[in-house]
Coordinates of C-alpha atoms and ligand atoms in Angstrom, one line a residue:
M1 CA -14.0 3.2 -23.2
P2 CA -15.0 -0.2 -24.5
H3 CA -18.7 0.1 -23.6
A4 CA -19.7 -3.3 -24.9
A5 CA -17.2 -5.1 -22.7
W6 CA -18.2 -3.1 -19.7
A7 CA -21.9 -3.9 -20.4
E8 CA -21.0 -7.6 -20.7
L9 CA -19.2 -7.5 -17.3
E10 CA -22.1 -5.7 -15.6
A11 CA -24.6 -8.2 -17.1
A12 CA -22.4 -11.1 -16.0
A13 CA -22.2 -9.7 -12.5
R14 CA -25.9 -9.2 -12.3
R15 CA -26.4 -12.9 -13.1
D16 CA -23.7 -13.8 -10.5
A17 CA -25.1 -11.7 -7.8
D18 CA -27.3 -14.5 -6.4
A19 CA -25.0 -17.4 -7.2
R20 CA -23.4 -19.0 -4.1
I21 CA -19.6 -19.0 -4.2
Q22 CA -19.5 -22.3 -2.4
D23 CA -21.6 -24.0 -5.1
Q24 CA -19.2 -22.9 -7.9
F25 CA -16.6 -25.5 -6.8
S26 CA -18.9 -28.4 -7.7
A27 CA -20.4 -26.6 -10.8
D28 CA -16.9 -25.9 -12.1
P29 CA -14.4 -28.6 -11.0
D30 CA -11.4 -26.6 -12.5
R31 CA -12.3 -23.5 -10.4
L32 CA -9.6 -23.9 -7.8
A33 CA -6.8 -24.6 -10.4
R34 CA -8.0 -21.8 -12.6
L35 CA -8.2 -19.3 -9.8
T36 CA -5.0 -20.0 -7.9
L37 CA -1.6 -18.7 -8.9
D38 CA 2.0 -19.2 -7.6
V39 CA 4.2 -16.2 -8.3
A40 CA 7.5 -15.1 -6.8
G41 CA 7.0 -16.9 -3.5
L42 CA 3.3 -15.9 -3.2
H43 CA 0.4 -18.2 -3.5
I44 CA -2.8 -16.3 -4.5
D45 CA -6.2 -17.8 -4.2
L46 CA -9.1 -16.0 -5.9
S47 CA -11.5 -18.9 -5.9
K48 CA -13.6 -17.5 -3.0
Q49 CA -14.4 -14.5 -5.2
S50 CA -18.0 -14.0 -6.4
W51 CA -17.5 -14.6 -10.1
T52 CA -18.7 -17.7 -11.8
H53 CA -16.8 -19.0 -14.8
A54 CA -18.9 -16.8 -17.1
G55 CA -18.2 -13.8 -14.9
L56 CA -14.5 -14.4 -15.0
K57 CA -14.6 -14.7 -18.8
A58 CA -16.4 -11.3 -19.0
A59 CA -13.8 -9.7 -16.8
L60 CA -10.9 -11.1 -18.9
D61 CA -12.7 -9.9 -22.1
L62 CA -12.8 -6.4 -20.5
A63 CA -9.1 -6.5 -19.8
R64 CA -8.4 -7.4 -23.4
A65 CA -10.8 -4.7 -24.7
C66 CA -9.1 -2.1 -22.5
D67 CA -5.7 -3.0 -24.0
V68 CA -4.0 -3.8 -20.7
E69 CA -1.1 -5.3 -22.6
G70 CA -0.5 -2.1 -24.7
R71 CA -0.8 0.2 -21.7
R72 CA 1.6 -2.1 -19.7
A73 CA 4.1 -1.7 -22.5
A74 CA 3.8 2.1 -22.5
L75 CA 4.5 2.1 -18.7
F76 CA 7.6 -0.1 -19.0
N77 CA 8.8 1.8 -22.1
G78 CA 8.9 5.0 -20.1
E79 CA 6.2 6.9 -22.1
A80 CA 4.5 9.8 -20.5
V81 CA 1.8 7.7 -18.9
N82 CA 1.3 10.4 -16.2
L83 CA -0.2 12.7 -18.7
T84 CA -1.3 15.5 -16.5
E85 CA 2.3 16.0 -15.4
G86 CA 4.0 14.9 -18.6
R87 CA 6.0 12.3 -16.8
A88 CA 7.1 8.7 -17.3
V89 CA 6.4 6.3 -14.4
L90 CA 9.3 4.0 -14.0
H91 CA 9.5 2.5 -10.5
P92 CA 10.3 -0.9 -12.1
A93 CA 13.6 0.6 -13.3
L94 CA 14.6 1.0 -9.6
R95 CA 14.5 -2.7 -8.9
A96 CA 15.7 -4.0 -12.3
P97 CA 19.0 -6.0 -12.1
D98 CA 22.2 -4.2 -13.1
G99 CA 22.6 -3.9 -16.8
A100 CA 19.0 -3.1 -17.6
D101 CA 18.2 -0.4 -20.1
F102 CA 15.1 1.6 -18.9
R103 CA 14.3 4.9 -20.6
A104 CA 12.1 7.7 -19.3
L105 CA 10.7 9.8 -22.1
E106 CA 13.5 8.2 -24.2
E107 CA 16.3 9.3 -21.8
P108 CA 18.4 6.3 -20.5
V109 CA 18.1 6.0 -16.7
S110 CA 19.4 2.7 -15.7
A111 CA 23.1 3.8 -15.2
E112 CA 22.0 6.6 -12.9
V113 CA 19.8 4.1 -10.9
E114 CA 22.8 1.8 -10.5
A115 CA 25.0 4.7 -9.5
V116 CA 22.6 5.8 -6.7
R117 CA 22.3 2.2 -5.5
A118 CA 26.1 1.9 -5.2
E119 CA 26.2 5.2 -3.3
M120 CA 23.5 4.1 -0.9
K121 CA 25.2 0.7 -0.4
A122 CA 28.6 2.3 0.3
Y123 CA 27.2 4.9 2.7
A124 CA 25.0 2.4 4.6
E125 CA 27.9 0.0 4.9
A126 CA 30.2 2.7 6.2
L127 CA 27.7 3.6 8.8
R128 CA 26.9 0.1 9.8
S129 CA 30.6 -0.8 10.2
G130 CA 31.3 2.4 12.2
N131 CA 33.7 3.8 9.6
E132 CA 31.3 6.7 9.0
T133 CA 30.7 8.3 12.4
G134 CA 29.0 11.3 13.9
A135 CA 30.8 14.6 14.5
S136 CA 32.3 13.5 17.8
G137 CA 33.6 10.3 16.3
R138 CA 31.0 8.1 17.9
P139 CA 29.1 5.5 15.7
F140 CA 25.5 6.2 14.8
K141 CA 22.9 4.3 16.9
T142 CA 19.7 5.8 15.5
V143 CA 18.3 7.1 12.2
L144 CA 15.5 9.6 12.5
H145 CA 13.6 9.4 9.3
I146 CA 11.5 12.5 8.5
G147 CA 8.9 12.4 5.7
I148 CA 5.2 12.0 5.0
G149 CA 3.0 10.1 2.6
G150 CA 5.1 8.2 0.1
S151 CA 8.2 9.5 1.8
D152 CA 7.2 7.7 5.0
L153 CA 4.7 4.9 4.5
G154 CA 6.9 2.6 2.4
P155 CA 10.0 2.8 4.5
R156 CA 8.0 2.4 7.7
L157 CA 6.3 -0.7 6.2
I158 CA 9.7 -2.2 5.2
W159 CA 11.2 -1.5 8.6
D160 CA 8.3 -2.9 10.6
A161 CA 8.2 -6.0 8.3
L162 CA 11.9 -6.9 8.3
R163 CA 13.5 -5.2 11.3
P164 CA 15.5 -7.4 13.7
L165 CA 14.1 -7.5 17.2
D166 CA 17.2 -5.8 18.5
P167 CA 18.7 -3.8 15.7
A168 CA 22.3 -2.4 15.9
I169 CA 21.0 0.8 14.4
D170 CA 17.4 1.6 15.2
L171 CA 15.0 3.7 13.1
R172 CA 12.5 6.2 14.3
F173 CA 10.0 7.8 12.0
V174 CA 8.3 11.2 12.2
A175 CA 5.6 12.2 9.8
N176 CA 2.9 14.2 11.6
I177 CA 3.0 18.0 11.8
D178 CA 1.8 17.6 15.4
P179 CA 5.0 18.3 17.6
R180 CA 4.0 15.4 19.8
D181 CA 5.2 13.0 17.0
M182 CA 8.7 14.5 17.0
A183 CA 8.8 14.8 20.8
E184 CA 8.0 11.1 21.1
A185 CA 10.5 10.1 18.4
L186 CA 13.3 11.9 20.2
I187 CA 12.8 10.3 23.5
G188 CA 16.1 8.7 24.7
L189 CA 18.0 9.8 21.6
D190 CA 21.5 11.4 21.7
P191 CA 22.2 13.9 19.0
E192 CA 25.8 12.7 18.9
T193 CA 24.7 9.3 17.7
T194 CA 21.7 10.2 15.7
L195 CA 21.5 10.6 11.9
V196 CA 18.6 12.7 10.6
I197 CA 17.4 11.8 7.1
V198 CA 14.9 14.2 5.6
V199 CA 13.0 12.6 2.8
S200 CA 10.8 14.6 0.5
K201 CA 10.5 14.2 -3.3
S202 CA 9.6 17.9 -3.7
F203 CA 11.4 19.3 -0.6
T204 CA 8.5 21.7 -0.3
T205 CA 6.1 19.6 1.9
Q206 CA 5.1 21.8 4.9
E207 CA 4.9 19.0 7.4
T208 CA 8.3 17.6 6.5
L209 CA 10.0 21.0 6.4
L210 CA 8.7 22.0 9.8
N211 CA 9.8 18.7 11.3
A212 CA 13.2 19.0 9.6
Q213 CA 13.6 22.5 11.1
A214 CA 12.8 21.1 14.5
A215 CA 15.3 18.2 14.1
K216 CA 18.0 20.5 12.8
A217 CA 17.5 22.8 15.9
W218 CA 17.7 19.8 18.1
L219 CA 21.0 18.7 16.5
A220 CA 22.4 22.2 16.4
A221 CA 21.9 22.6 20.2
A222 CA 24.3 19.8 20.9
L223 CA 26.7 19.6 17.9
P224 CA 29.4 22.0 16.7
A225 CA 28.3 23.9 13.6
E226 CA 31.0 22.2 11.4
G227 CA 29.8 18.8 12.5
M228 CA 26.1 19.2 11.4
A229 CA 26.6 18.1 7.9
K230 CA 27.5 14.5 9.0
H231 CA 24.2 14.3 10.9
F232 CA 21.7 15.9 8.6
I233 CA 21.1 14.5 5.1
G234 CA 18.5 14.6 2.5
V235 CA 16.7 12.3 0.0
T236 CA 14.9 14.1 -2.7
A237 CA 14.2 14.8 -6.4
A238 CA 15.1 18.5 -5.7
P239 CA 18.7 18.2 -4.4
E240 CA 19.4 22.0 -4.8
K241 CA 16.5 22.6 -2.3
A242 CA 17.9 20.1 0.2
T243 CA 21.4 21.6 0.0
A244 CA 19.9 25.1 0.5
F245 CA 18.0 23.7 3.5
G246 CA 21.3 22.6 5.1
C247 CA 21.6 19.0 4.2
G248 CA 25.2 17.9 4.3
R249 CA 24.7 15.2 1.8
T250 CA 21.9 14.4 -0.7
F251 CA 20.7 11.2 -2.3
A252 CA 18.6 11.8 -5.4
F253 CA 15.9 10.3 -7.3
R254 CA 14.0 11.5 -10.4
D255 CA 10.5 12.9 -11.1
W256 CA 9.6 9.6 -12.9
V257 CA 9.4 8.0 -9.5
G258 CA 6.0 8.7 -8.0
G259 CA 5.9 9.4 -4.3
R260 CA 3.8 6.4 -3.4
Y261 CA 6.0 4.2 -5.7
S262 CA 9.3 5.6 -4.3
L263 CA 10.2 3.0 -1.6
W264 CA 12.5 1.2 -4.1
S265 CA 14.7 4.4 -4.4
A266 CA 16.9 6.2 -1.9
V267 CA 13.7 7.1 -0.1
S268 CA 14.4 3.8 1.7
L269 CA 18.0 4.7 2.6
S270 CA 17.1 4.5 6.4
C271 CA 16.0 0.9 5.9
V272 CA 19.2 0.1 4.0
I273 CA 21.1 1.5 7.0
G274 CA 18.9 -0.4 9.5
L275 CA 18.7 -3.7 7.6
G276 CA 21.9 -3.8 5.5
W277 CA 22.2 -3.9 1.7
D278 CA 21.6 -7.6 1.2
A279 CA 18.2 -7.4 2.7
F280 CA 17.3 -4.4 0.5
Q281 CA 18.7 -6.1 -2.6
G282 CA 16.5 -9.1 -1.7
F283 CA 13.5 -6.7 -1.5
L284 CA 14.3 -5.3 -5.0
D285 CA 14.8 -8.8 -6.4
G286 CA 11.4 -9.9 -5.1
A287 CA 9.8 -7.0 -6.9
A288 CA 11.8 -7.6 -10.1
A289 CA 10.5 -11.2 -10.2
L290 CA 7.0 -9.9 -9.9
D291 CA 7.7 -7.3 -12.7
R292 CA 8.8 -10.2 -15.0
H293 CA 5.7 -12.1 -14.2
F294 CA 3.5 -9.1 -14.9
L295 CA 5.2 -8.6 -18.2
E296 CA 5.2 -12.2 -19.4
A297 CA 2.2 -14.1 -18.0
P298 CA -0.9 -14.4 -20.0
L299 CA -3.8 -12.3 -18.6
E300 CA -5.7 -15.2 -17.2
R301 CA -2.6 -16.3 -15.2
N302 CA -1.3 -12.8 -14.4
A303 CA -1.6 -12.1 -10.7
P304 CA -1.9 -8.3 -10.8
V305 CA -4.4 -8.5 -13.6
M306 CA -6.5 -11.1 -11.8
L307 CA -6.5 -9.2 -8.6
A308 CA -7.5 -6.1 -10.4
L309 CA -10.3 -7.9 -12.2
A310 CA -11.6 -9.3 -8.9
E311 CA -11.7 -5.8 -7.5
I312 CA -13.5 -4.4 -10.6
Y313 CA -16.0 -7.2 -10.4
N314 CA -16.8 -6.4 -6.8
V315 CA -16.7 -2.6 -7.2
D316 CA -18.4 -2.0 -10.5
G317 CA -20.2 -5.2 -11.2
L318 CA -21.6 -5.9 -7.7
H319 CA -21.5 -2.4 -6.2
R320 CA -19.2 -3.1 -3.3
P321 CA -17.3 0.2 -2.7
A322 CA -15.0 -0.9 0.1
R323 CA -12.3 -3.6 0.7
T324 CA -10.7 -4.8 3.9
I325 CA -7.0 -5.7 4.1
A326 CA -6.3 -8.3 6.8
P327 CA -2.7 -9.2 7.1
Y328 CA -2.3 -12.1 9.4
A329 CA 1.2 -11.1 10.5
H330 CA 2.1 -8.6 13.1
D331 CA 5.0 -7.5 11.0
L332 CA 2.6 -6.4 8.2
R333 CA 0.6 -4.2 10.5
R334 CA 1.5 -1.2 8.3
L335 CA 0.2 -2.7 5.1
P336 CA -3.3 -1.3 5.3
A337 CA -2.0 2.3 5.7
F338 CA 0.5 1.7 2.9
L339 CA -2.2 0.4 0.5
Q340 CA -4.5 3.2 1.4
Q341 CA -2.1 5.6 -0.1
L342 CA -1.0 3.4 -3.0
E343 CA -4.5 2.6 -4.1
M344 CA -6.7 5.5 -3.0
E345 CA -4.2 8.3 -4.0
S346 CA -3.6 6.5 -7.3
N347 CA -7.2 5.6 -8.3
G348 CA -9.4 7.8 -6.2
K349 CA -10.3 9.8 -9.3
Q350 CA -13.5 10.8 -11.1
V351 CA -12.3 11.8 -14.6
R352 CA -10.9 9.7 -17.4
R353 CA -7.6 10.5 -19.0
D354 CA -9.3 12.7 -21.5
G355 CA -11.0 14.7 -18.7
A356 CA -14.5 13.2 -19.2
P357 CA -16.3 11.8 -16.2
V358 CA -15.5 8.1 -15.5
G359 CA -19.2 7.5 -14.9
R360 CA -18.7 4.6 -12.6
Q361 CA -17.3 3.8 -9.2
T362 CA -13.5 3.8 -9.1
C363 CA -11.2 3.0 -6.2
P364 CA -12.9 1.4 -3.2
V365 CA -12.5 2.7 0.3
I366 CA -9.7 0.6 1.8
F367 CA -9.3 -0.1 5.5
G368 CA -7.8 -2.8 7.6
E369 CA -6.1 -4.0 10.7
P370 CA -3.8 -6.9 11.3
G371 CA -5.5 -10.2 12.0
A372 CA -6.5 -11.4 14.5
N373 CA -7.0 -7.9 16.0
G374 CA -9.5 -6.9 13.3
Q375 CA -11.7 -9.9 14.1
H376 CA -12.4 -8.4 17.5
A377 CA -13.2 -5.0 16.1
F378 CA -15.0 -4.6 12.8
F379 CA -15.3 -8.2 11.5
Q380 CA -18.8 -8.3 13.1
Q381 CA -20.0 -6.0 10.4
L382 CA -18.2 -8.0 7.7
H383 CA -20.1 -11.1 8.8
Q384 CA -23.6 -9.7 9.6
G385 CA -23.7 -6.1 8.3
P386 CA -26.0 -5.5 5.3
Q387 CA -23.3 -4.4 3.0
V388 CA -20.8 -6.8 1.5
V389 CA -17.1 -5.9 2.0
P390 CA -14.6 -8.1 0.2
V391 CA -11.7 -9.1 2.4
E392 CA -8.1 -9.7 1.5
F393 CA -6.3 -12.2 3.8
I394 CA -2.6 -12.0 3.7
I395 CA -1.3 -15.0 5.5
V396 CA 2.2 -15.9 6.6
S397 CA 2.7 -19.5 7.3
R398 CA 5.6 -19.0 9.7
T399 CA 5.9 -15.5 11.3
C400 CA 8.5 -16.5 13.9
E401 CA 11.3 -18.9 13.9
E402 CA 10.5 -20.3 17.3
T403 CA 6.7 -20.6 17.4
P404 CA 4.6 -22.1 14.6
S405 CA 1.9 -19.6 13.5
T406 CA -0.9 -22.1 13.5
Y407 CA -3.2 -20.1 15.8
L408 CA -2.8 -17.1 13.5
W409 CA -3.4 -18.7 10.1
S410 CA -6.1 -21.0 11.3
N411 CA -8.0 -17.9 12.3
A412 CA -7.6 -16.4 8.9
L413 CA -8.8 -19.5 7.2
A414 CA -11.8 -19.8 9.5
Q415 CA -12.8 -16.2 8.9
A416 CA -12.7 -16.7 5.1
Q417 CA -14.7 -19.9 5.5
A418 CA -17.3 -18.2 7.7
L419 CA -17.6 -15.3 5.3
M420 CA -18.2 -17.7 2.4
Q421 CA -20.4 -20.4 4.0
G422 CA -22.4 -18.4 6.5
K423 CA -25.1 -20.0 8.6
T424 CA -28.8 -20.2 7.9
E425 CA -31.4 -19.3 10.5
T426 CA -32.5 -23.0 10.4
Q427 CA -29.0 -24.1 11.2
A428 CA -28.7 -21.5 13.9
R429 CA -32.1 -22.6 15.4
A430 CA -31.0 -26.3 15.3
E431 CA -27.8 -25.5 17.1
L432 CA -29.7 -23.7 19.8
I433 CA -32.1 -26.5 20.4
A434 CA -29.2 -29.0 20.4
S435 CA -27.5 -26.9 23.1
G436 CA -30.6 -27.0 25.3
A437 CA -32.5 -23.9 24.4
S438 CA -36.3 -24.0 24.5
E439 CA -38.3 -23.7 21.2
D440 CA -39.3 -20.1 22.1
E441 CA -35.7 -19.1 23.0
A442 CA -34.4 -20.7 19.7
D443 CA -37.0 -18.8 17.7
R444 CA -36.0 -15.5 19.4
L445 CA -32.2 -16.0 19.1
A446 CA -31.9 -17.7 15.7
P447 CA -32.1 -14.5 13.6
H448 CA -29.3 -13.0 15.6
K449 CA -27.1 -16.0 15.2
A450 CA -27.6 -16.4 11.4
F451 CA -24.9 -15.3 8.9
P452 CA -25.8 -14.5 5.3
G453 CA -22.5 -15.9 4.0
N454 CA -21.6 -15.7 0.3
R455 CA -19.1 -13.0 1.1
P456 CA -16.0 -13.0 -1.1
S457 CA -12.4 -13.0 -0.1
T458 CA -8.9 -13.4 -1.6
A459 CA -6.1 -15.2 0.2
I460 CA -2.4 -14.4 -0.4
L461 CA -0.1 -16.9 1.3
M462 CA 3.6 -16.9 1.8
E463 CA 5.7 -19.2 3.8
R464 CA 7.8 -16.5 5.4
L465 CA 7.9 -12.8 5.3
T466 CA 11.3 -12.3 3.7
P467 CA 12.8 -9.3 1.8
Q468 CA 11.9 -11.2 -1.4
T469 CA 8.3 -12.0 -0.6
L470 CA 7.7 -8.5 0.8
G471 CA 9.1 -6.9 -2.4
A472 CA 7.0 -9.2 -4.5
L473 CA 3.8 -8.5 -2.5
I474 CA 4.2 -4.7 -2.8
A475 CA 5.0 -4.9 -6.5
L476 CA 1.9 -7.1 -6.9
Y477 CA -0.3 -4.4 -5.4
E478 CA 1.4 -1.7 -7.5
H479 CA 0.7 -3.4 -10.7
K480 CA -2.8 -4.3 -9.6
T481 CA -3.4 -0.6 -9.0
F482 CA -2.0 0.2 -12.4
V483 CA -4.3 -2.3 -14.2
E484 CA -7.3 -1.0 -12.4
G485 CA -6.4 2.5 -13.6
V486 CA -6.2 1.1 -17.1
L487 CA -9.7 -0.4 -16.8
W488 CA -11.2 2.8 -15.4
D489 CA -9.2 4.8 -18.0
I490 CA -7.8 7.1 -15.4
N491 CA -4.4 8.6 -14.7
S492 CA -3.2 6.6 -11.6
F493 CA -0.1 8.7 -11.2
D494 CA -1.1 12.2 -10.3
Q495 CA -2.7 13.4 -7.1
W496 CA -4.3 16.8 -7.6
G497 CA -6.9 15.9 -5.0
V498 CA -4.5 16.7 -2.2
E499 CA -3.6 20.2 -3.5
L500 CA -6.7 22.3 -2.6
G501 CA -6.4 21.5 1.1
K502 CA -2.8 22.5 1.1
V503 CA -3.6 25.9 -0.4
L504 CA -6.5 26.6 2.0
A505 CA -4.3 25.6 5.0
K506 CA -1.8 28.3 4.0
A507 CA -4.6 30.9 3.8
L508 CA -5.9 29.8 7.2
L509 CA -2.4 30.1 8.7
K510 CA -2.4 33.7 7.6
D511 CA -5.8 34.3 9.3
A512 CA -4.5 32.6 12.4
A513 CA -1.5 34.8 12.5
A514 CA -3.8 37.9 12.1
G515 CA -6.0 36.5 14.9
A516 CA -9.2 36.9 12.8
P517 CA -10.9 35.1 10.0
S518 CA -10.8 36.7 6.6
A519 CA -14.1 38.1 5.3
D520 CA -14.6 35.4 2.6
L521 CA -14.5 32.5 5.1
D522 CA -17.8 30.5 5.5
P523 CA -19.5 31.0 8.9
S524 CA -18.6 27.5 10.2
T525 CA -14.9 27.7 9.3
A526 CA -14.7 31.3 10.6
D527 CA -16.3 30.3 13.9
L528 CA -14.0 27.3 14.4
L529 CA -11.0 29.5 13.6
R530 CA -12.1 32.1 16.2
R531 CA -12.4 29.4 18.8
L532 CA -9.0 27.9 18.0
T533 CA -7.2 31.2 18.0
A534 CA -8.9 32.4 21.2
Ligands
LIG1 O1 0.0 13.8 0.2 C1 0.4 14.3 -1.0 C2 1.8 14.0 -1.4 O2 2.0 14.8 -2.5 C3 2.0 12.5 -1.7 O3 1.7 12.2 -3.0 C4 3.5 12.4 -1.3 O4 3.9 11.1 -1.2 C5 3.6 13.2 -0.1 O5 2.7 14.3 -0.3 C6 4.9 13.7 0.3 O6 5.5 14.5 -0.7 P1 7.1 14.8 -0.7 O7 7.8 13.5 -0.8 O8 7.3 15.7 -1.9 O9 7.4 15.5 0.6

């Protein structure tokens, strides 16, 4: 832990706490140029963040002191950066162009990556052309994608972001263990024209296996036993388990692909089928361009590094433990949920890599809704609530071919402006008087209509949401998450925090089957269990 660099950052942030963001543009004429970046089709504007020039320098010094460059090299070199599981973390290998030479713990992996890509491409093309049909010879019309967490959120995001309005092969997703999810997904589907893809890295996840059982039974009720294999396939890092479960065909990936980083792998096979290979290749290419930028750009022009530093400045420097994601594009409506897993499962940690307490705030709480919907829900608090919540505006200049998105993006810009400039009570009072209010009325209402302002935001702009810009955007967030983990000195690639609940749920299932709580249950849980089993 570079204590001196952290102390410098905290001291700089204390000094910046009262500085007005808006004033920094005149105090530092190069601010806009210094804090805007153009990378892989994305324009990133960090100039409305709270840091002054001195604050930014302290943040960059911290990045250098934490050896971001050395840790980045360890990631790309396939070292065991996931040290609690002894695994390399190599999702960049999945999107690298053919001919790359990635190694996981020194084992070459790129040839295998290319082979799986070729398999996915051939299978998807056969399905899309109707050469590969269901058991009765009819072409597939729907893919039912079953998976949860990283085996669900990424493909769902890709599909929502890029799907044609009227796709030839439609995708349905089932994640929840609640049978309503499956029931809803199956509405209107014909087993003869439905392909079920079960996606699970471990192939042990309770929710996914239960849903897979249900889907298998649904298929089996309508199809001849010998035809099942064509309709029920698996994507997993444990192919032997998928085969034992009854999957007729399996697409594999390796343990060096983390669940929440797996959307570049066969985990997105459903999307390849729904969108076609070229779109998926574009998605990989966009991410690969961002990888190159992350590897090559100096820290002060490096987009993932700069986004991570802005976050650290807010969270640890200025004690702002939440962040809002506001994608101003209907097609990015799944981005907040995706980033919740990516960032909170990666960095929601309390110990350093050596097991000692981190001793500071780590990952902020992330929430969000697509703009403009969020404006009419929780933005009130962002503008006038006592706590400062930084906002990330993701703005697409043209969301539709037919209609310019001016209404959409002008709302995004206005929100960012309002958050930064605010409105004083004096201004609010003057406006009330100008609109005909009496002096008394103006005094009474002005405090309610004042905005503190000076609230930070980041803007990420793209002209269109294409496979390439989507790939670049997601890779940007992945590397940002990694850099934050480096600064906090945590392992961003394990997720032990989800294990305890899984174990306790299994014990409670036994109690539920027995119809009585076990003796060691706490009174509240025991009472709730009795009520639910009654
Ligand atoms: O929620 C915990 C988790 O382990 C995630 O990390 C993972 O993405 C998800 O479960 C699904 O796991 P699997 O792909 O093994 O079914």
